[in-house]
Coordinates of C-alpha atoms in Angstrom, one line a residue:
X1 CA -34.7 -16.1 -52.1
X2 CA -32.3 -16.4 -49.1
X3 CA -32.4 -13.7 -46.5
X4 CA -29.6 -11.1 -46.3
X5 CA -27.9 -12.8 -43.3
X6 CA -27.9 -16.2 -45.1
X7 CA -26.5 -14.5 -48.2
X8 CA -23.7 -13.0 -46.2
X9 CA -22.9 -16.4 -44.7
X10 CA -22.8 -18.0 -48.2
X11 CA -20.5 -15.2 -49.4
X12 CA -18.2 -15.5 -46.4
X13 CA -18.1 -19.3 -46.9
X14 CA -17.2 -18.8 -50.6
X15 CA -14.4 -16.5 -49.7
X16 CA -12.9 -19.1 -47.4
X17 CA -13.1 -21.9 -49.9
X18 CA -9.4 -21.4 -51.0
X19 CA -8.3 -21.4 -47.3
X20 CA -10.1 -24.6 -46.7
X21 CA -8.7 -26.1 -49.8
X22 CA -5.2 -25.5 -48.6
X23 CA -6.0 -26.9 -45.1
X24 CA -7.5 -30.1 -46.7
X25 CA -4.1 -30.7 -48.2
X26 CA -2.5 -30.9 -44.8
X27 CA -5.2 -33.2 -43.3
X28 CA -8.3 -31.3 -42.5
X29 CA -11.7 -32.9 -43.3
X30 CA -15.2 -31.4 -43.3
X31 CA -15.7 -31.8 -39.6
X32 CA -12.4 -30.1 -38.7
X33 CA -13.1 -26.6 -39.8
X34 CA -15.1 -25.8 -36.7
X35 CA -12.4 -26.9 -34.4
X36 CA -9.8 -24.5 -32.9
X37 CA -6.5 -24.4 -34.8
X38 CA -3.7 -24.9 -32.3
X39 CA -0.1 -24.0 -33.2
X40 CA 2.7 -26.4 -32.0
X41 CA 5.8 -24.2 -31.9
X42 CA 8.5 -26.9 -32.0
X43 CA 12.1 -26.0 -31.0
X44 CA 13.5 -29.4 -32.0
X45 CA 17.0 -29.5 -33.4
X46 CA 20.1 -31.6 -33.1
X47 CA 22.2 -28.4 -32.5
X48 CA 22.2 -29.0 -28.8
X49 CA 21.3 -31.7 -26.3
X50 CA 18.8 -29.3 -24.8
X51 CA 16.5 -29.5 -27.8
X52 CA 17.2 -33.0 -29.3
X53 CA 14.3 -34.6 -27.4
X54 CA 11.7 -32.0 -28.3
X55 CA 10.2 -33.6 -31.4
X56 CA 8.9 -36.5 -29.3
X57 CA 7.3 -34.1 -26.9
X58 CA 5.8 -32.1 -29.9
X59 CA 4.3 -35.3 -31.3
X60 CA 2.8 -36.2 -28.0
X61 CA 1.3 -32.8 -27.6
X62 CA 0.0 -32.8 -31.2
X63 CA -1.8 -36.1 -30.6
X64 CA -3.3 -34.9 -27.3
X65 CA -4.5 -31.7 -29.0
X66 CA -6.2 -33.7 -31.7
X67 CA -7.8 -36.1 -29.3
X68 CA -9.1 -33.2 -27.2
X69 CA -10.9 -31.6 -30.1
X70 CA -8.3 -29.2 -31.5
X71 CA -6.6 -29.2 -34.9
X72 CA -2.8 -29.0 -34.4
X73 CA -0.5 -27.3 -36.8
X74 CA 3.2 -27.8 -36.2
X75 CA 5.9 -25.3 -37.1
X76 CA 9.5 -24.9 -36.2
X77 CA 11.5 -22.3 -34.5
X78 CA 15.3 -21.9 -33.9
X79 CA 17.7 -22.3 -31.1
X80 CA 21.3 -21.4 -30.4
X81 CA 23.3 -23.6 -28.1
X82 CA 24.8 -21.3 -25.5
X83 CA 27.1 -24.0 -24.1
X84 CA 28.6 -24.7 -27.6
X85 CA 28.9 -21.1 -28.7
X86 CA 30.3 -19.9 -25.3
X87 CA 33.6 -18.1 -25.6
X88 CA 33.3 -17.7 -29.4
X89 CA 32.0 -15.0 -31.8
X90 CA 28.9 -17.2 -32.2
X91 CA 27.8 -16.3 -28.6
X92 CA 26.9 -12.8 -29.9
X93 CA 23.9 -14.5 -31.6
X94 CA 22.6 -16.1 -28.4
X95 CA 20.5 -13.2 -27.0
X96 CA 19.6 -12.2 -30.5
X97 CA 18.0 -15.6 -30.9
X98 CA 15.5 -14.7 -28.1
X99 CA 14.1 -12.0 -30.4
X100 CA 14.2 -14.3 -33.4
X101 CA 12.3 -17.0 -31.5
X102 CA 9.7 -14.5 -30.3
X103 CA 9.2 -13.0 -33.7
X104 CA 9.0 -16.3 -35.5
X105 CA 6.3 -17.7 -33.1
X106 CA 4.3 -14.4 -33.4
X107 CA 4.7 -14.4 -37.1
X108 CA 3.4 -18.0 -37.6
X109 CA 0.6 -17.8 -35.1
X110 CA -0.8 -14.4 -36.1
X111 CA -0.1 -15.0 -39.8
X112 CA -2.1 -18.2 -39.8
X113 CA -4.8 -16.9 -37.4
X114 CA -4.3 -19.7 -34.9
X115 CA -6.6 -19.9 -31.9
X116 CA -3.8 -20.9 -29.5
X117 CA -0.3 -22.2 -29.3
X118 CA 1.8 -24.6 -27.3
X119 CA 5.5 -23.7 -27.3
X120 CA 8.0 -26.4 -26.7
X121 CA 11.6 -25.4 -26.0
X122 CA 14.8 -26.4 -24.3
X123 CA 17.9 -24.2 -24.4
X124 CA 18.1 -20.9 -22.6
X125 CA 16.5 -18.4 -25.0
X126 CA 13.6 -20.8 -26.0
X127 CA 11.7 -20.0 -22.8
X128 CA 11.9 -16.1 -22.7
X129 CA 11.5 -16.0 -26.5
X130 CA 8.3 -18.1 -26.4
X131 CA 7.0 -16.1 -23.5
X132 CA 7.6 -12.7 -25.2
X133 CA 5.7 -14.0 -28.2
X134 CA 2.9 -15.4 -26.0
X135 CA 2.5 -12.1 -24.1
X136 CA 2.5 -10.0 -27.3
X137 CA -0.2 -12.2 -29.1
X138 CA -2.4 -12.8 -26.0
X139 CA -4.0 -16.0 -27.5
X140 CA -4.4 -19.0 -25.2
X141 CA -1.0 -20.6 -24.7
X142 CA 1.1 -22.9 -22.6
X143 CA 4.8 -23.6 -22.4
X144 CA 6.3 -27.1 -22.4
X145 CA 9.9 -27.4 -21.2
X146 CA 12.1 -30.0 -22.8
X147 CA 13.5 -31.0 -19.5
X148 CA 16.8 -31.0 -17.6
X149 CA 19.8 -33.3 -18.4
X150 CA 20.7 -36.0 -16.0
X151 CA 24.0 -35.3 -14.1
X152 CA 27.2 -36.7 -15.5
X153 CA 29.3 -38.8 -13.2
X154 CA 33.1 -38.9 -12.6
X155 CA 34.9 -40.1 -9.5
X156 CA 31.7 -40.1 -7.6
X157 CA 30.9 -36.5 -8.3
X158 CA 27.9 -35.0 -10.2
X159 CA 29.0 -33.1 -13.3
X160 CA 27.4 -30.4 -15.4
X161 CA 28.6 -28.5 -18.4
X162 CA 30.1 -25.9 -16.0
X163 CA 32.3 -28.6 -14.7
X164 CA 34.0 -28.7 -18.1
X165 CA 34.5 -24.9 -18.1
X166 CA 35.9 -24.9 -14.6
X167 CA 38.2 -27.9 -15.5
X168 CA 39.9 -25.6 -18.0
X169 CA 40.9 -23.3 -15.1
X170 CA 41.9 -26.2 -12.9
X171 CA 44.1 -27.6 -15.7
X172 CA 45.7 -24.2 -16.3
X173 CA 46.5 -24.0 -12.6
X174 CA 48.0 -27.5 -12.7
X175 CA 45.3 -28.9 -10.4
X176 CA 44.3 -31.6 -12.9
X177 CA 46.3 -33.2 -15.7
X178 CA 45.4 -33.7 -19.4
X179 CA 43.8 -37.1 -18.8
X180 CA 41.5 -35.8 -16.0
X181 CA 40.5 -32.8 -18.2
X182 CA 39.5 -35.2 -20.9
X183 CA 37.5 -37.4 -18.6
X184 CA 35.5 -34.4 -17.3
X185 CA 34.8 -33.5 -20.9
X186 CA 33.7 -37.0 -21.7
X187 CA 31.3 -37.4 -18.7
X188 CA 29.9 -33.8 -18.2
X189 CA 26.9 -34.2 -20.6
X190 CA 25.5 -37.8 -20.7
X191 CA 22.6 -37.2 -23.0
X192 CA 19.5 -35.2 -23.9
X193 CA 18.3 -32.3 -21.8
X194 CA 19.2 -28.7 -20.8
X195 CA 22.2 -27.9 -18.6
X196 CA 21.6 -29.6 -15.3
X197 CA 22.2 -27.1 -12.5
X198 CA 20.0 -24.1 -11.7
X199 CA 21.4 -22.4 -14.7
X200 CA 19.4 -20.2 -17.1
X201 CA 17.2 -22.8 -18.8
X202 CA 16.1 -24.4 -15.5
X203 CA 15.8 -21.0 -13.9
X204 CA 13.4 -19.7 -16.7
X205 CA 11.4 -23.0 -16.8
X206 CA 10.9 -22.6 -13.0
X207 CA 9.9 -19.0 -13.4
X208 CA 7.3 -19.9 -16.1
X209 CA 5.9 -22.6 -13.8
X210 CA 5.7 -20.2 -10.9
X211 CA 3.8 -17.6 -13.0
X212 CA 1.3 -20.3 -14.0
X213 CA 2.1 -20.7 -17.7
X214 CA 3.2 -24.3 -17.5
X215 CA 2.0 -27.4 -15.6
X216 CA 3.1 -28.1 -12.0
X217 CA 6.3 -30.0 -11.7
X218 CA 7.0 -29.7 -15.4
X219 CA 9.9 -27.3 -15.0
X220 CA 12.2 -29.7 -13.2
X221 CA 11.5 -33.0 -15.0
X222 CA 14.4 -34.8 -16.7
X223 CA 14.3 -34.8 -20.5
X224 CA 14.6 -38.6 -20.8
X225 CA 12.0 -39.6 -18.2
X226 CA 8.6 -40.9 -19.2
X227 CA 6.8 -38.3 -17.1
X228 CA 8.1 -35.6 -19.4
X229 CA 6.2 -37.0 -22.3
X230 CA 3.1 -37.5 -20.2
X231 CA 3.3 -33.9 -19.1
X232 CA 3.7 -32.7 -22.7
X233 CA 0.5 -34.6 -23.7
X234 CA -1.4 -33.2 -20.7
X235 CA -0.3 -29.7 -21.6
X236 CA -1.9 -30.1 -25.0
X237 CA -5.2 -31.2 -23.3
X238 CA -5.1 -28.3 -20.9
X239 CA -4.4 -25.8 -23.7
X240 CA -7.5 -27.0 -25.6
X241 CA -9.6 -26.4 -22.5
X242 CA -8.0 -22.9 -22.1
X243 CA -9.0 -22.1 -25.7
X244 CA -12.6 -23.2 -25.0
X245 CA -12.7 -21.1 -21.8
X246 CA -10.7 -18.2 -23.3
X247 CA -8.1 -18.2 -20.5
X248 CA -5.6 -15.7 -22.0
X249 CA -1.9 -15.1 -21.2
X250 CA -2.5 -11.6 -20.0
X251 CA -5.0 -13.0 -17.4
X252 CA -2.1 -15.0 -16.1
X253 CA 1.0 -12.8 -16.7
X254 CA 0.3 -10.0 -14.2
X255 CA 2.4 -8.0 -11.8
X256 CA 1.5 -10.5 -9.0
X257 CA 2.5 -13.6 -11.0
X258 CA 5.8 -12.0 -12.0
X259 CA 6.5 -11.2 -8.4
X260 CA 5.8 -14.9 -7.7
X261 CA 8.3 -15.9 -10.4
X262 CA 11.0 -13.5 -8.9
X263 CA 10.4 -14.9 -5.4
X264 CA 10.9 -18.5 -6.8
X265 CA 14.1 -17.5 -8.7
X266 CA 15.5 -16.0 -5.5
X267 CA 14.5 -19.1 -3.4
X268 CA 16.2 -21.6 -5.8
X269 CA 19.3 -19.5 -6.5
X270 CA 18.6 -18.8 -10.1
X271 CA 20.4 -17.2 -13.0
X272 CA 21.2 -13.5 -13.4
X273 CA 19.7 -13.8 -16.9
X274 CA 16.3 -14.0 -15.2
X275 CA 16.5 -10.3 -14.5
X276 CA 17.0 -9.5 -18.2
X277 CA 14.3 -12.0 -19.4
X278 CA 11.6 -11.1 -17.0
X279 CA 12.0 -7.4 -17.8
X280 CA 11.6 -8.3 -21.5
X281 CA 8.5 -10.5 -20.8
X282 CA 6.8 -7.9 -18.7
X283 CA 7.6 -5.3 -21.4
X284 CA 5.7 -7.5 -23.9
X285 CA 2.9 -8.0 -21.4
X286 CA 2.6 -4.3 -20.6
X287 CA 3.3 -5.1 -16.9
X288 CA 4.9 -2.4 -14.9
X289 CA 8.3 -3.8 -13.7
X290 CA 11.6 -2.1 -13.2
X291 CA 15.0 -3.5 -12.3
X292 CA 14.8 -2.1 -8.7
X293 CA 11.8 -4.4 -8.0
X294 CA 14.2 -7.4 -8.0
X295 CA 16.2 -5.8 -5.2
X296 CA 13.0 -5.3 -3.1
X297 CA 11.9 -8.9 -3.4
X298 CA 15.5 -10.1 -2.8
X299 CA 15.4 -8.5 0.6
X300 CA 12.4 -10.6 1.6
X301 CA 13.1 -14.1 0.2
X302 CA 15.8 -16.5 1.5
X303 CA 17.7 -18.9 -0.7
X304 CA 16.3 -22.3 0.4
X305 CA 17.7 -24.6 -2.3
X306 CA 21.2 -26.0 -2.3
X307 CA 21.8 -26.1 -6.1
X308 CA 24.6 -25.8 -8.5
X309 CA 26.5 -23.7 -9.7
X310 CA 27.5 -22.7 -6.2
X311 CA 25.7 -25.5 -4.3
X312 CA 25.8 -29.2 -4.3
X313 CA 22.8 -30.5 -6.2
X314 CA 21.3 -30.5 -9.7
X315 CA 17.8 -29.8 -10.9
X316 CA 16.9 -33.5 -11.1
X317 CA 17.6 -33.7 -7.4
X318 CA 15.3 -30.7 -6.8
X319 CA 12.5 -32.5 -8.7
X320 CA 12.9 -35.6 -6.5
X321 CA 12.7 -33.4 -3.4
X322 CA 9.4 -31.8 -4.4
X323 CA 10.2 -29.5 -7.2
X324 CA 8.8 -26.0 -7.7
X325 CA 5.4 -26.7 -6.0
X326 CA 7.2 -27.5 -2.8
X327 CA 9.3 -24.3 -3.0
X328 CA 6.1 -22.3 -3.8
X329 CA 4.1 -23.8 -0.9
X330 CA 6.9 -22.8 1.5
X331 CA 6.9 -19.3 0.2
X332 CA 3.1 -19.1 0.3
X333 CA 3.1 -20.3 3.9
X334 CA 5.3 -17.3 4.8
X335 CA 3.4 -14.8 2.8
X336 CA 5.9 -14.4 0.0
X337 CA 3.9 -15.3 -3.0
X338 CA 0.4 -14.3 -4.2
X339 CA -1.9 -17.3 -3.8
X340 CA -4.8 -15.9 -5.8
X341 CA -3.0 -15.8 -9.2
X342 CA -4.6 -17.6 -12.0
X343 CA -2.8 -20.5 -13.8
X344 CA -3.3 -21.9 -17.3
X345 CA -5.4 -24.8 -15.9
X346 CA -8.0 -22.3 -14.6
X347 CA -7.0 -23.0 -11.0
X348 CA -5.4 -20.4 -8.6
X349 CA -2.0 -21.0 -7.2
X350 CA -3.6 -21.8 -3.8
X351 CA -5.7 -24.5 -5.5
X352 CA -2.7 -26.0 -7.3
X353 CA -0.7 -26.2 -4.1
X354 CA -3.5 -27.3 -1.9
X355 CA -2.2 -30.8 -1.2
X356 CA 1.5 -29.8 -0.9
X357 CA 3.0 -29.8 2.6
X358 CA 4.2 -26.5 4.0
X359 CA 7.6 -28.1 5.0
X360 CA 9.9 -30.2 2.9
X361 CA 10.7 -33.8 3.5
X362 CA 13.2 -34.4 6.3
X363 CA 15.0 -37.2 4.3
X364 CA 16.5 -34.7 1.8
X365 CA 18.5 -31.5 2.0
X366 CA 18.2 -30.2 -1.5
X367 CA 15.3 -27.9 -0.3
X368 CA 16.4 -26.7 3.1
X369 CA 14.0 -26.3 6.1
X370 CA 12.8 -22.7 6.4
X371 CA 14.8 -22.0 9.5
X372 CA 18.0 -23.2 7.9
X373 CA 18.3 -21.5 4.6
X374 CA 21.4 -21.3 2.4
X375 CA 21.3 -17.5 2.7
X376 CA 18.9 -15.3 4.6
X377 CA 18.2 -13.1 1.6
X378 CA 18.1 -13.6 -2.2
X379 CA 21.3 -13.9 -4.2
X380 CA 20.6 -11.6 -7.1
X381 CA 21.6 -8.1 -6.0
X382 CA 21.0 -4.9 -8.0
X383 CA 24.0 -2.6 -7.7
X384 CA 24.2 1.0 -8.6
X385 CA 26.7 3.8 -8.4
X386 CA 28.7 5.9 -10.8
X387 CA 29.7 2.8 -12.8
X388 CA 26.1 1.7 -13.2
X389 CA 23.6 4.5 -12.8
X390 CA 20.8 2.4 -14.4
X391 CA 21.7 -0.7 -12.4
X392 CA 23.7 -3.9 -12.7
X393 CA 23.2 -7.4 -11.5
X394 CA 25.5 -9.2 -9.0
X395 CA 25.1 -12.9 -8.2
X396 CA 26.4 -13.1 -4.6
X397 CA 25.9 -16.8 -3.7
X398 CA 28.8 -19.1 -3.2
X399 CA 31.3 -16.4 -2.1
X400 CA 32.6 -15.7 1.4
X401 CA 32.4 -11.9 1.3
X402 CA 30.6 -10.1 -1.5
X403 CA 32.7 -6.9 -1.4
X404 CA 36.1 -6.0 -2.9
X405 CA 38.1 -2.8 -3.6
X406 CA 40.9 -3.2 -6.0
X407 CA 42.8 -2.1 -9.1
X408 CA 41.0 -2.3 -12.5
X409 CA 42.3 -4.7 -15.1
X410 CA 40.7 -3.4 -18.3
X411 CA 39.9 -5.6 -21.4
X412 CA 38.0 -4.6 -24.5
X413 CA 36.6 -8.0 -25.1
X414 CA 36.1 -11.4 -23.6
X415 CA 38.9 -13.0 -25.6
X416 CA 41.6 -10.6 -24.4
X417 CA 40.5 -11.1 -20.8
X418 CA 40.6 -14.9 -21.2
X419 CA 44.1 -14.7 -22.7
X420 CA 45.3 -12.8 -19.6
X421 CA 43.6 -15.3 -17.2
X422 CA 45.2 -18.3 -18.9
X423 CA 48.6 -16.5 -18.9
X424 CA 48.2 -16.1 -15.1
X425 CA 48.3 -12.3 -15.3
X426 CA 45.2 -11.8 -13.1
X427 CA 46.1 -11.8 -9.4
X428 CA 44.1 -11.9 -6.1
X429 CA 42.6 -8.4 -5.4
X430 CA 42.2 -7.4 -9.0
X431 CA 38.9 -6.2 -10.4
X432 CA 38.6 -7.3 -14.0
X433 CA 36.6 -5.1 -16.4
X434 CA 35.3 -6.6 -19.6
X435 CA 33.6 -3.9 -21.7
X436 CA 32.1 -3.3 -25.2
X437 CA 30.2 -6.6 -24.7
X438 CA 26.8 -5.0 -24.1
X439 CA 23.6 -5.3 -26.1
X440 CA 24.7 -2.7 -28.7
X441 CA 28.5 -2.8 -28.2
X442 CA 29.0 -6.6 -28.6
X443 CA 26.5 -6.6 -30.1
X444 CA 24.5 -9.3 -28.5
X445 CA 25.7 -9.2 -24.8
X446 CA 27.8 -12.4 -24.7
X447 CA 28.0 -14.5 -21.5
X448 CA 31.3 -14.5 -19.7
X449 CA 31.3 -18.1 -18.5
X450 CA 34.7 -18.9 -19.8
X451 CA 36.6 -16.2 -17.9
X452 CA 34.5 -16.6 -14.7
X453 CA 34.9 -20.4 -14.7
X454 CA 38.6 -20.1 -15.4
X455 CA 38.9 -17.9 -12.3
X456 CA 37.0 -20.3 -10.2
X457 CA 39.1 -23.2 -11.5
X458 CA 42.3 -21.3 -10.6
X459 CA 41.0 -20.7 -7.1
X460 CA 40.4 -16.9 -7.5
X461 CA 36.6 -16.9 -7.3
X462 CA 36.6 -15.3 -3.8
X463 CA 39.5 -12.9 -4.4
X464 CA 39.0 -11.4 -7.9
X465 CA 36.1 -9.2 -8.9
X466 CA 34.8 -9.1 -12.4
X467 CA 32.4 -6.5 -13.9
X468 CA 31.1 -6.4 -17.5
X469 CA 28.4 -4.8 -19.6
X470 CA 27.9 -8.3 -21.0
X471 CA 26.0 -11.1 -19.3
X472 CA 26.9 -14.2 -17.3
X473 CA 25.9 -17.8 -17.8
X474 CA 23.5 -19.2 -15.3
X475 CA 26.5 -21.4 -14.4
X476 CA 28.5 -18.4 -13.3
X477 CA 29.2 -17.6 -9.6
X478 CA 31.8 -15.6 -7.8
X479 CA 32.5 -11.9 -7.3
X480 CA 30.9 -11.0 -10.6
X481 CA 28.7 -8.1 -11.7
X482 CA 27.0 -8.1 -15.1
X483 CA 24.5 -6.1 -17.2
X484 CA 26.4 -2.9 -16.2
X485 CA 24.3 -0.1 -17.7
X486 CA 24.7 2.3 -19.4
X487 CA 27.0 0.1 -21.4
X488 CA 30.4 1.2 -22.8
X489 CA 29.3 1.5 -26.4
X490 CA 27.0 4.4 -25.6
X491 CA 29.4 6.2 -23.3
X492 CA 28.6 4.6 -19.9
X493 CA 31.1 5.2 -17.2
X494 CA 32.5 1.6 -17.7
X495 CA 33.9 3.0 -21.0
X496 CA 36.0 5.5 -19.0
X497 CA 37.8 3.1 -16.7
X498 CA 41.5 3.1 -17.0
X499 CA 44.0 0.4 -16.0
X500 CA 44.8 0.7 -12.3
X501 CA 41.8 2.8 -11.4
X502 CA 40.3 1.7 -8.0
X503 CA 36.9 0.0 -8.2
X504 CA 34.6 -1.0 -5.4
X505 CA 32.1 -3.8 -5.6
X506 CA 30.0 -3.9 -2.4
X507 CA 26.9 -6.0 -2.5
X508 CA 26.1 -5.2 1.2
X509 CA 25.8 -1.5 0.2
X510 CA 24.5 -2.4 -3.3
X511 CA 27.3 -0.3 -4.7
X512 CA 29.4 -0.4 -7.9
X513 CA 31.7 2.6 -7.8
X514 CA 34.7 3.9 -9.8
X515 CA 36.8 5.6 -7.1
X516 CA 37.7 8.6 -9.4
X517 CA 36.6 12.2 -8.9
X518 CA 33.6 13.5 -10.7
X519 CA 35.8 16.1 -12.4
X520 CA 38.2 13.4 -13.8
X521 CA 35.2 11.4 -15.0
X522 CA 33.8 14.4 -16.8
X523 CA 37.2 15.1 -18.4
X524 CA 37.5 11.5 -19.6
X525 CA 33.9 11.6 -20.9
X526 CA 34.6 14.8 -22.9
X527 CA 37.6 13.1 -24.6
X528 CA 35.8 9.8 -25.2
X529 CA 34.7 8.9 -28.8
X530 CA 32.2 6.1 -29.6
X531 CA 33.8 3.2 -31.5
X532 CA 32.7 2.2 -35.0
X533 CA 30.1 -0.5 -35.1
X534 CA 31.6 -4.0 -35.3
X535 CA 29.1 -5.1 -38.0
X536 CA 27.8 -3.2 -40.9
X537 CA 25.2 -5.6 -42.3
X538 CA 23.2 -8.7 -41.2
X539 CA 21.4 -9.6 -38.1
X540 CA 23.9 -8.3 -35.6
X541 CA 23.9 -4.9 -37.3
X542 CA 20.1 -4.8 -37.3
X543 CA 20.0 -5.9 -33.7
X544 CA 22.5 -3.2 -32.6
X545 CA 20.4 -0.5 -34.1
X546 CA 17.2 -1.7 -32.4
X547 CA 18.2 -3.1 -29.0
X548 CA 17.5 -1.2 -25.7
X549 CA 19.7 -0.9 -22.7
X550 CA 20.0 -4.0 -20.4
X551 CA 18.2 -2.2 -17.6
X552 CA 15.0 -2.4 -19.8
X553 CA 15.5 -6.0 -20.7
X554 CA 17.5 -5.6 -24.0
X555 CA 14.3 -5.5 -25.9
X556 CA 14.0 -4.6 -29.6
X557 CA 10.5 -3.2 -29.8
X558 CA 10.5 -0.1 -27.6

């Protein structure tokens, strides 16, 4: 007679026979059932150039996982192309897709009881979506970025997708003709990879590398270069080791590692969207982070990289100059990052950066010498005032003087504002207000790249302010303030602004103020009525009911 323990093992094995039968059908054999099952979350699609190369990376990672002793199981997740949907109703689904990506990865990994996951993504929301899921699940995980696009070339100039948006404004201002506009369009995006400047995708990939959840140098590699495939395979190997050693995401995603990520974002001149996404990731990881923490770190960290949208170079140039490891070593040398943070490889940040020089090469100027920064302080300022009591985000790089006081030009949507810009009705000194584009009001918090690029193209970037409860593309720069919270839809002061009211944007004082008396604001608030929801059914309706304020990261699981 078998003993009781042996009987229980037989019973348990019998119960799992149907599970094993299903797995045999997808390629498992007798010796595979003791191996860790590793999810390969593949964001491949031909929707966007950002994701069109991901399947090759997924296959390389899958092969490496198998060779390293794991059993890979590949599954798909979605993407929305921000660049293609920009300026349309479809852009409302962009931020929503972050939650769909997170939920889909969590659902597959937890539903199939996977032992770990490698997430492979390209376009903007792939990175934070994957990281939110990884933080929630807390099983060993690594992120693989699909890589940046190579710059387009026209008349000796590097082009990015933002060049095409700005060309619309230049064309409208008669600075370029029809033929030149067409040539910019034809040359802006030469092939696979995410938008080439330090826009949102490259910002978030850099942040993930800085926090230790992806391999060194992987965040700035070009999508079409061989080293990207080598890095994807190596990521699979590292993940299998992390599973064996039980290195968990919440060992890596800590308050210190998030501070490292914020410092890097400031140093490279990254996207305003990083504020929103890091708040969401830390919420998922139960890390204490508030919007004011960005302002504290901004005051300490200079911008040391000369990168588009406001600078000269693209992310591929940053990679050639030393990438994120070079930036981090400079920050570490000046006490601005935590060197004891753990990374997915099991090494600390200090160990990863051990052989990196403390100063950048002198034969390049993408990464500036420490005593010659682009800006003495970070470029993402958190503004508050009666227009944004919860906070708002201003990107103050690339402008001569980040302060303006002027009359409000009020628009209830991005489309109506864009119409006014193209009709040349916006003048120097105006402060444009685009409202009801927030997380709930939009819903979906669209990016205002079309109007901001049009203003830049018309030469108004330094002389016109723009505030919105929506977002901005990582390609945006100028006198712009986004994420204004509370948003208009829930009665934030931005809903009470009237045409001609005086508004002050002052990044030096970190102020966003409606220059109207408290009594008048109270009178307007008493008369204000919330608008009807724009959608009664479907994913946007569901999202509007669940989503939090932008100052908390626009999360849906509070």
